[in-house]
JSON list of C-alpha atoms in Angstrom, two decimals:
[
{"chain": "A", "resi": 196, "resn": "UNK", "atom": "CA", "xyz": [123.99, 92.37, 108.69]},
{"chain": "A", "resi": 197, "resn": "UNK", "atom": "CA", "xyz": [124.72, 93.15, 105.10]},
{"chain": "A", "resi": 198, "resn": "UNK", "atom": "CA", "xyz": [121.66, 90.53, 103.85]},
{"chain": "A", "resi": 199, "resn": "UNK", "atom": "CA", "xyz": [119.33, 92.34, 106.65]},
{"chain": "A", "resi": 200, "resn": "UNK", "atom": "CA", "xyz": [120.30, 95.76, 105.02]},
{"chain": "A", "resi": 201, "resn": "UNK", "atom": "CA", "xyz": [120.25, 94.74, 101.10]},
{"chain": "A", "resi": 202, "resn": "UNK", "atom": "CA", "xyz": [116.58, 92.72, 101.89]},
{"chain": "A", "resi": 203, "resn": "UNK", "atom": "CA", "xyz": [115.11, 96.00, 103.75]},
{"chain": "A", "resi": 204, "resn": "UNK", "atom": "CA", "xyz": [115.86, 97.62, 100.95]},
{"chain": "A", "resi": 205, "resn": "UNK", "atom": "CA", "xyz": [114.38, 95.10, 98.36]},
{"chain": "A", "resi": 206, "resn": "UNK", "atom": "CA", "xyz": [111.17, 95.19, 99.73]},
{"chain": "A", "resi": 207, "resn": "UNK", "atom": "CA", "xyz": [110.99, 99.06, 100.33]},
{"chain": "A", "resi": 208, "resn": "UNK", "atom": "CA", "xyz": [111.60, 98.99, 96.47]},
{"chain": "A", "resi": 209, "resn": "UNK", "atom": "CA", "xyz": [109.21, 96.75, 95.82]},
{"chain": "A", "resi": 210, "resn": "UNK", "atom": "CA", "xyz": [106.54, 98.45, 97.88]},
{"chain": "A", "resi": 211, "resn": "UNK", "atom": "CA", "xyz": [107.36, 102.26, 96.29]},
{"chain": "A", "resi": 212, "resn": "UNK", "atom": "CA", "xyz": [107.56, 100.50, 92.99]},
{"chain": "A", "resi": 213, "resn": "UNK", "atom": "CA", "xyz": [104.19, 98.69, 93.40]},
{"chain": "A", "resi": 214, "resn": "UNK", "atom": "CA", "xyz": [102.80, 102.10, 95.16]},
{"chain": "A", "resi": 215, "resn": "UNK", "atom": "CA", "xyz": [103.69, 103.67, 91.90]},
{"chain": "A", "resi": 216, "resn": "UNK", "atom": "CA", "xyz": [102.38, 101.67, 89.31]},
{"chain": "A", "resi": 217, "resn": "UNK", "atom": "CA", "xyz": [98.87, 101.36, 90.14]},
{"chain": "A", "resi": 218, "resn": "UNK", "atom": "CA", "xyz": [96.16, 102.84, 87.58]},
{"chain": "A", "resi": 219, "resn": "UNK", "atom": "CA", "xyz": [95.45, 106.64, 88.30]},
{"chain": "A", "resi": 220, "resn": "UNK", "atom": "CA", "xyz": [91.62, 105.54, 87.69]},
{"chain": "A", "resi": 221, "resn": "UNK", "atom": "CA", "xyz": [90.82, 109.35, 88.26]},
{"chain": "A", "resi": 222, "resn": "UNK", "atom": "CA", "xyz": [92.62, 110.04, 84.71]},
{"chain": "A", "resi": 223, "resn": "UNK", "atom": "CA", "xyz": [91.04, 106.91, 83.28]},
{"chain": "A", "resi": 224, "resn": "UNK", "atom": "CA", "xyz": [87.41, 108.53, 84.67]},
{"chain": "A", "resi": 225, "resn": "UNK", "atom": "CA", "xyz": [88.55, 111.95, 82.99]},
{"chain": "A", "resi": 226, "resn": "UNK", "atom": "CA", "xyz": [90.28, 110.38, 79.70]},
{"chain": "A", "resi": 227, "resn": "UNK", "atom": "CA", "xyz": [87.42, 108.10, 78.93]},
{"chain": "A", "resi": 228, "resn": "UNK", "atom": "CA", "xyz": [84.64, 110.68, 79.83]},
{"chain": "A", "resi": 229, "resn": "UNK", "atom": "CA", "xyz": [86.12, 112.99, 77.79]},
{"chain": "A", "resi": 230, "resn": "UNK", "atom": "CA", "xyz": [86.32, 109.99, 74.72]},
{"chain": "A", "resi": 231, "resn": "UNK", "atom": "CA", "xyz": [83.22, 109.36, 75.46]},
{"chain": "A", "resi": 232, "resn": "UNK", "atom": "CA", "xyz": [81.10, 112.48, 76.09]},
{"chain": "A", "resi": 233, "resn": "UNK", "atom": "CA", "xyz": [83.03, 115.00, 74.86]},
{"chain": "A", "resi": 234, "resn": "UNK", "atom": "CA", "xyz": [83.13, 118.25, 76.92]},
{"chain": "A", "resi": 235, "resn": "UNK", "atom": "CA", "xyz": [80.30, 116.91, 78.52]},
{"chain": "A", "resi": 236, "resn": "UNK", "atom": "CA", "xyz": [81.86, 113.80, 79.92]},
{"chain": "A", "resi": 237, "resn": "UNK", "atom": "CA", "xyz": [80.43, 111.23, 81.51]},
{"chain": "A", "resi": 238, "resn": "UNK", "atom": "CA", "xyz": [77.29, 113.02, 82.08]},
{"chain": "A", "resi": 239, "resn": "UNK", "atom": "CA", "xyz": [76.34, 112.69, 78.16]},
{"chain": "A", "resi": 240, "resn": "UNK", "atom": "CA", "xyz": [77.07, 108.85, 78.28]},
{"chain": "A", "resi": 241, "resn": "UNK", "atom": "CA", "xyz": [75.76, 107.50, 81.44]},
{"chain": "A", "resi": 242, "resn": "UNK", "atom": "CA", "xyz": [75.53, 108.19, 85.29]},
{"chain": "A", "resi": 243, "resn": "UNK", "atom": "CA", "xyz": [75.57, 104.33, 85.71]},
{"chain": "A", "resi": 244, "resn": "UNK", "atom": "CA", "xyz": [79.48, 103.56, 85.59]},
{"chain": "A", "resi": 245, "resn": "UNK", "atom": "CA", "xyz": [82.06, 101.65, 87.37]},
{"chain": "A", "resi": 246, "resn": "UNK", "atom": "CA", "xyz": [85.91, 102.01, 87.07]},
{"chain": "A", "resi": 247, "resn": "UNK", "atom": "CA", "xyz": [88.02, 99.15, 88.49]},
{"chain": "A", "resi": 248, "resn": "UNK", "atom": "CA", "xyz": [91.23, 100.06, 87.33]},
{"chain": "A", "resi": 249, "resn": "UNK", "atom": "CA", "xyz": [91.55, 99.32, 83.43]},
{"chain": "A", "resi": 250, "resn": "UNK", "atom": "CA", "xyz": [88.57, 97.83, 82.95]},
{"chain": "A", "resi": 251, "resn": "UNK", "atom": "CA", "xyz": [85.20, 100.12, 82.86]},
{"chain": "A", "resi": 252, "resn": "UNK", "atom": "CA", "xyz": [81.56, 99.17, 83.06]},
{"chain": "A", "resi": 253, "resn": "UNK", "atom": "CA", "xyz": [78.67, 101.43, 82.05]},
{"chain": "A", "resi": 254, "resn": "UNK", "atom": "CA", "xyz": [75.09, 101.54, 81.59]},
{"chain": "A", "resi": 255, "resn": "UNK", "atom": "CA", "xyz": [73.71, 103.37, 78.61]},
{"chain": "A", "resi": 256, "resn": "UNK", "atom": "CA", "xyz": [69.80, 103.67, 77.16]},
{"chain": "A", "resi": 257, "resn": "UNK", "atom": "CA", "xyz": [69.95, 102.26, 73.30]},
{"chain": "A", "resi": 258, "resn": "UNK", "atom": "CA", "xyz": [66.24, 102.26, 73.05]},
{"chain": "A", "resi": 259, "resn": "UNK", "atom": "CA", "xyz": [62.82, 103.30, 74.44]},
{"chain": "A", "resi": 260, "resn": "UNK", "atom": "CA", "xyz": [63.01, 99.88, 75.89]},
{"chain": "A", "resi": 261, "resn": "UNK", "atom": "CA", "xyz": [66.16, 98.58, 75.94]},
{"chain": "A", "resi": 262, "resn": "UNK", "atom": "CA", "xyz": [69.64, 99.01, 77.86]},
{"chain": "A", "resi": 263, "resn": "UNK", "atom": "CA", "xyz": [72.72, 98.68, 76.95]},
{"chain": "A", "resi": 264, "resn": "UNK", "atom": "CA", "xyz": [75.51, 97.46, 79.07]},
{"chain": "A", "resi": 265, "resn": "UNK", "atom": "CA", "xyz": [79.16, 98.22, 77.64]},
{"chain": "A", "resi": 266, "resn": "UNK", "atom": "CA", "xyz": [82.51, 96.71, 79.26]},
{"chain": "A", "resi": 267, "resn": "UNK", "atom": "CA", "xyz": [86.04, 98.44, 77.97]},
{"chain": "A", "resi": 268, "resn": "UNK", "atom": "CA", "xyz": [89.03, 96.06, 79.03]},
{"chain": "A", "resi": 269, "resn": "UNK", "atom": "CA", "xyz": [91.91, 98.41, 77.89]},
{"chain": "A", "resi": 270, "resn": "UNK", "atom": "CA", "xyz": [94.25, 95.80, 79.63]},
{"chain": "A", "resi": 271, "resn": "UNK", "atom": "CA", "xyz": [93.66, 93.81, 76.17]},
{"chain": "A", "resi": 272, "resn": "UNK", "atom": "CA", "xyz": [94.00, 96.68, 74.10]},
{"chain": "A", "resi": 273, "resn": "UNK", "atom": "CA", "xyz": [96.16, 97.27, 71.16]},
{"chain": "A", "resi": 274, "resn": "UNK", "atom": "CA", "xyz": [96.95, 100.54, 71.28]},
{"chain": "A", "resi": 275, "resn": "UNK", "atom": "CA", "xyz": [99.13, 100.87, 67.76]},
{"chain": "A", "resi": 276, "resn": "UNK", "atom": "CA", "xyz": [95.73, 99.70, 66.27]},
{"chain": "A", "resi": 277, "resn": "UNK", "atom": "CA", "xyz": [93.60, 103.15, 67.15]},
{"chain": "A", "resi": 278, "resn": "UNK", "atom": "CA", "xyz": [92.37, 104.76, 64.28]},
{"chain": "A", "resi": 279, "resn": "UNK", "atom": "CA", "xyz": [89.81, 107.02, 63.08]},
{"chain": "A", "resi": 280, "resn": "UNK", "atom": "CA", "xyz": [87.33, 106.52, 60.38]},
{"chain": "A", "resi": 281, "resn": "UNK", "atom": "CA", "xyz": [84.43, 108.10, 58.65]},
{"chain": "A", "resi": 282, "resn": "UNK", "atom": "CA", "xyz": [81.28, 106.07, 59.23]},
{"chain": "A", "resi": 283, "resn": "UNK", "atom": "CA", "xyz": [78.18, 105.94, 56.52]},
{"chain": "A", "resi": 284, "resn": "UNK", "atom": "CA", "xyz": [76.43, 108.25, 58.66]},
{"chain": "A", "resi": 285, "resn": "UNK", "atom": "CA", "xyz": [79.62, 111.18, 58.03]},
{"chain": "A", "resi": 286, "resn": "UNK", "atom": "CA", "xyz": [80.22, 110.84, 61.71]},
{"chain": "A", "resi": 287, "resn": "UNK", "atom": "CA", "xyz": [84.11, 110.07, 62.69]},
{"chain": "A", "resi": 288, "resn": "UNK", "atom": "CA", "xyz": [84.59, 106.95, 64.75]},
{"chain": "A", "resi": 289, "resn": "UNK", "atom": "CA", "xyz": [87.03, 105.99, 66.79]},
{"chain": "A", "resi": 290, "resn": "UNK", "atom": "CA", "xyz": [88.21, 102.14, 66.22]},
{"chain": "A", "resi": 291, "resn": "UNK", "atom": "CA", "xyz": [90.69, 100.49, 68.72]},
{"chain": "A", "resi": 292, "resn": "UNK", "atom": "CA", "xyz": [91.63, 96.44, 68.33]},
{"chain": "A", "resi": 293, "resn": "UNK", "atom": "CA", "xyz": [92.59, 94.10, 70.92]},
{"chain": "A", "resi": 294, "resn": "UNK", "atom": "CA", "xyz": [91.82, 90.96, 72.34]},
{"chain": "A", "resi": 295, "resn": "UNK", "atom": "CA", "xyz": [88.76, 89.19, 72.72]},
{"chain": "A", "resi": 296, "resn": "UNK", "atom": "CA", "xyz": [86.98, 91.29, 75.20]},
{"chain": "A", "resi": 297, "resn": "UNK", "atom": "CA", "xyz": [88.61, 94.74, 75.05]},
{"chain": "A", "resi": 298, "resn": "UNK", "atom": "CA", "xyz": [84.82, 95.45, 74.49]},
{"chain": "A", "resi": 299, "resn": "UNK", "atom": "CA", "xyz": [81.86, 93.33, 75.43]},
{"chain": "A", "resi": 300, "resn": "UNK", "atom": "CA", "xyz": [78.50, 94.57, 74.60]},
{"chain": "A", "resi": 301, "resn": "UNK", "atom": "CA", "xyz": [74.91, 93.43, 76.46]},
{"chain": "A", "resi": 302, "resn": "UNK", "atom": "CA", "xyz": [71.37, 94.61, 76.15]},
{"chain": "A", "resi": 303, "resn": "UNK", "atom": "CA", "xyz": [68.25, 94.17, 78.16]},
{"chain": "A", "resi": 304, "resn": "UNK", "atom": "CA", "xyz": [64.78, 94.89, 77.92]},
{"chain": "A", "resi": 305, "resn": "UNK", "atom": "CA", "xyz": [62.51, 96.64, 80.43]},
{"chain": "A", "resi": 306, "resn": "UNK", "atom": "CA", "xyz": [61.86, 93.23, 82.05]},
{"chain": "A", "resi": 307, "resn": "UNK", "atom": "CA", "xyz": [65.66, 92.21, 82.27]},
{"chain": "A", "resi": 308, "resn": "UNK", "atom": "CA", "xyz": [65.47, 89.61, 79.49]},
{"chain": "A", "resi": 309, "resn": "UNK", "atom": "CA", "xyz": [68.80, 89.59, 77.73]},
{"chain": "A", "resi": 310, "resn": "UNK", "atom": "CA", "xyz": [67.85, 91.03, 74.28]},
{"chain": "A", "resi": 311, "resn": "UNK", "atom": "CA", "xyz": [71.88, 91.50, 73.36]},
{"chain": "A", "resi": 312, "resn": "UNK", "atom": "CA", "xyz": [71.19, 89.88, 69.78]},
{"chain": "A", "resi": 313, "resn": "UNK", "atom": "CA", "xyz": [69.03, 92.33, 68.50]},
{"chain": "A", "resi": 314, "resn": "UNK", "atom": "CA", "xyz": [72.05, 94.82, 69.28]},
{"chain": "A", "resi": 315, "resn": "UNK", "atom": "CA", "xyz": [72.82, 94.01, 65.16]},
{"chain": "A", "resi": 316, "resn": "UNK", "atom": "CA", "xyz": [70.09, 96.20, 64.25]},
{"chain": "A", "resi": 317, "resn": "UNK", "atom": "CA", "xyz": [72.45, 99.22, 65.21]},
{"chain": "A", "resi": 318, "resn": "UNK", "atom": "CA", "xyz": [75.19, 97.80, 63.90]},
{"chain": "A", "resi": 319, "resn": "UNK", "atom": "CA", "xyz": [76.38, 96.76, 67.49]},
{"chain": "A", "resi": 320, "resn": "UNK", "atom": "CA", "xyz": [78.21, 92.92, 67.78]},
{"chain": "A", "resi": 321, "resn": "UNK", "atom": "CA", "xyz": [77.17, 91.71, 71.04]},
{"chain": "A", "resi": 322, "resn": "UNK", "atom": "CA", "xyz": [79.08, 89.82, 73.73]},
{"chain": "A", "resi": 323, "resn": "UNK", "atom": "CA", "xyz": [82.92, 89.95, 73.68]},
{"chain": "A", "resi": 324, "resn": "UNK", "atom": "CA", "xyz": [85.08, 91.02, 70.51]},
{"chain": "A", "resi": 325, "resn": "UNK", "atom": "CA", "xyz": [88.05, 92.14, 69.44]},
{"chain": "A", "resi": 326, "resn": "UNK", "atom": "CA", "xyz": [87.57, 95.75, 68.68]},
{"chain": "A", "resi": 327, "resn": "UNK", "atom": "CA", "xyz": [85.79, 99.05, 70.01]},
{"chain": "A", "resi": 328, "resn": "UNK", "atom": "CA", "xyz": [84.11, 101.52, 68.56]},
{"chain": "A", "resi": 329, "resn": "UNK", "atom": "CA", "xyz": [82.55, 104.59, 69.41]},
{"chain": "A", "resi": 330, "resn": "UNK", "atom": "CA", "xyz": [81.87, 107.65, 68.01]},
{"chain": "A", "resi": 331, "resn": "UNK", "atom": "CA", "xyz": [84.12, 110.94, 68.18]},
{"chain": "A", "resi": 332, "resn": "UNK", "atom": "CA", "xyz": [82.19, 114.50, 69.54]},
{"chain": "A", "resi": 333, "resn": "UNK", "atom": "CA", "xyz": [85.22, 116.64, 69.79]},
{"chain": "A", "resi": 334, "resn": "UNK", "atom": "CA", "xyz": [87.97, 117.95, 67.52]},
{"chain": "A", "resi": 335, "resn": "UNK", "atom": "CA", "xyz": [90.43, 114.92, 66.96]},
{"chain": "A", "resi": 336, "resn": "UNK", "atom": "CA", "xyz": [93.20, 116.60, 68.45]},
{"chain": "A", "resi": 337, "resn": "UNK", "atom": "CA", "xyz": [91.37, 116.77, 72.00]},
{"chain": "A", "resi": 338, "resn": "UNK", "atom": "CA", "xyz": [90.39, 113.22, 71.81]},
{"chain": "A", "resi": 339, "resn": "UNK", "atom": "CA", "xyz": [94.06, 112.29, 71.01]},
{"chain": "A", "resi": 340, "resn": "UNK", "atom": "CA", "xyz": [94.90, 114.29, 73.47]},
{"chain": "A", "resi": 341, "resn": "UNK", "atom": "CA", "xyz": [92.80, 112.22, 76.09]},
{"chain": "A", "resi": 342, "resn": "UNK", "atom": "CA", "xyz": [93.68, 108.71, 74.18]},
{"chain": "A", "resi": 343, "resn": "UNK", "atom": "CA", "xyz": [97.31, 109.49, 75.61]},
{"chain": "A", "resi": 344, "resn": "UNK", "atom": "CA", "xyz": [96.46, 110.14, 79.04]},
{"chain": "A", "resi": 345, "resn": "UNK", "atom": "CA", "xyz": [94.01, 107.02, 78.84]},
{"chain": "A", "resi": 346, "resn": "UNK", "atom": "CA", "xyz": [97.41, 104.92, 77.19]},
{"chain": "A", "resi": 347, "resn": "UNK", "atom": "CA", "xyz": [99.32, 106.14, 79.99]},
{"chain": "A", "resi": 348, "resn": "UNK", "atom": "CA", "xyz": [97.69, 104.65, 82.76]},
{"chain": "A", "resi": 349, "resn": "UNK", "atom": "CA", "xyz": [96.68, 101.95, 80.59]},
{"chain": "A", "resi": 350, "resn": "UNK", "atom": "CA", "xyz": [98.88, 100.58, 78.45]},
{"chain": "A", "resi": 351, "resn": "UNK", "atom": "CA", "xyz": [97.52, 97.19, 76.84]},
{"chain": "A", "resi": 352, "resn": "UNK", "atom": "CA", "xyz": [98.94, 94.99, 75.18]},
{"chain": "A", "resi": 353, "resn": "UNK", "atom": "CA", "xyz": [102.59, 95.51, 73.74]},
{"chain": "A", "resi": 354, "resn": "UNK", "atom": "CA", "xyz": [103.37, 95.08, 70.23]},
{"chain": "A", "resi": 355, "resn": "UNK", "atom": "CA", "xyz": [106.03, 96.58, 67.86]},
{"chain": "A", "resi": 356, "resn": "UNK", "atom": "CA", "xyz": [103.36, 97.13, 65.58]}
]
């Protein structure tokens, strides 16, 4: 009786604690929006976007002619790594590092012909790599603010440093 009680128990555990640690993805679509966009959200980015838990996949225009397809895997990332940095145009960027593929980048033309090694020419590396980068539209603070919420739900890869 006592092994009928202790394994009901087990496995109610295990299915609260597995209830409970799923990805909120609805604060992963806010958090990254917000990263990404700004006050605008996802709206300024893209309204081509999928969010499968961690990992997000979006459609952007780069060019006149050409698409860009970006893939965030913040199950590889390295969160002790995000930092901040002035770019050569005076905008602030943000830069997170990881593991190969916490960002892959692809671009097609109008005819679908992958085109992802011109990305260069805007200072894009294409296919997977270790780091992300995008620029920063709100006051740092805010973006940190959404970084956390983003860390919470997903948080990477752990290191001490």
């Amino acid at each position: 009786m006592f092994k009928k009680i202790f394994v009901f128990f087990a496995f109610l555990f295990f299915c609260f604690n597995s209830a409970f640690s799923r990805v909120n993805e609805e604060v992963v679509h806010d958090a990254l929006g917000f990263m990404l966009g700004g006050d605008s959200g996802w709206g300024a980015v893209t309204n081509e976007y999928e969010i499968d838990g961690c990992i997000i996949t979006y459609v952007q225009p780069i060019d006149f002619n050409i698409t860009g397809i970006a893939i965030y895997d913040f199950n590889k990332a390295l969160w002790n790594s995000a930092a901040s940095q002035v770019g050569d145009d005076g905008r602030e960027y943000f830069i997170l590092n990881g593991d190969v593929g916490v960002q892959e980048l692809y671009a097609y033309d109008s005819d679908e012909v992958d085109v992802s090694d011109s990305l260069w020419i805007y200072g894009l590396e294409a296919g997977p790599s270790t780091s992300m980068i995008f620029p920063i539209l709100v006051d740092i603070s805010r973006f940190e603010n959404a970084m956390w919420d983003l860390m919470d739900e997903c948080p990477g890869i752990k290191s001490k440093y």
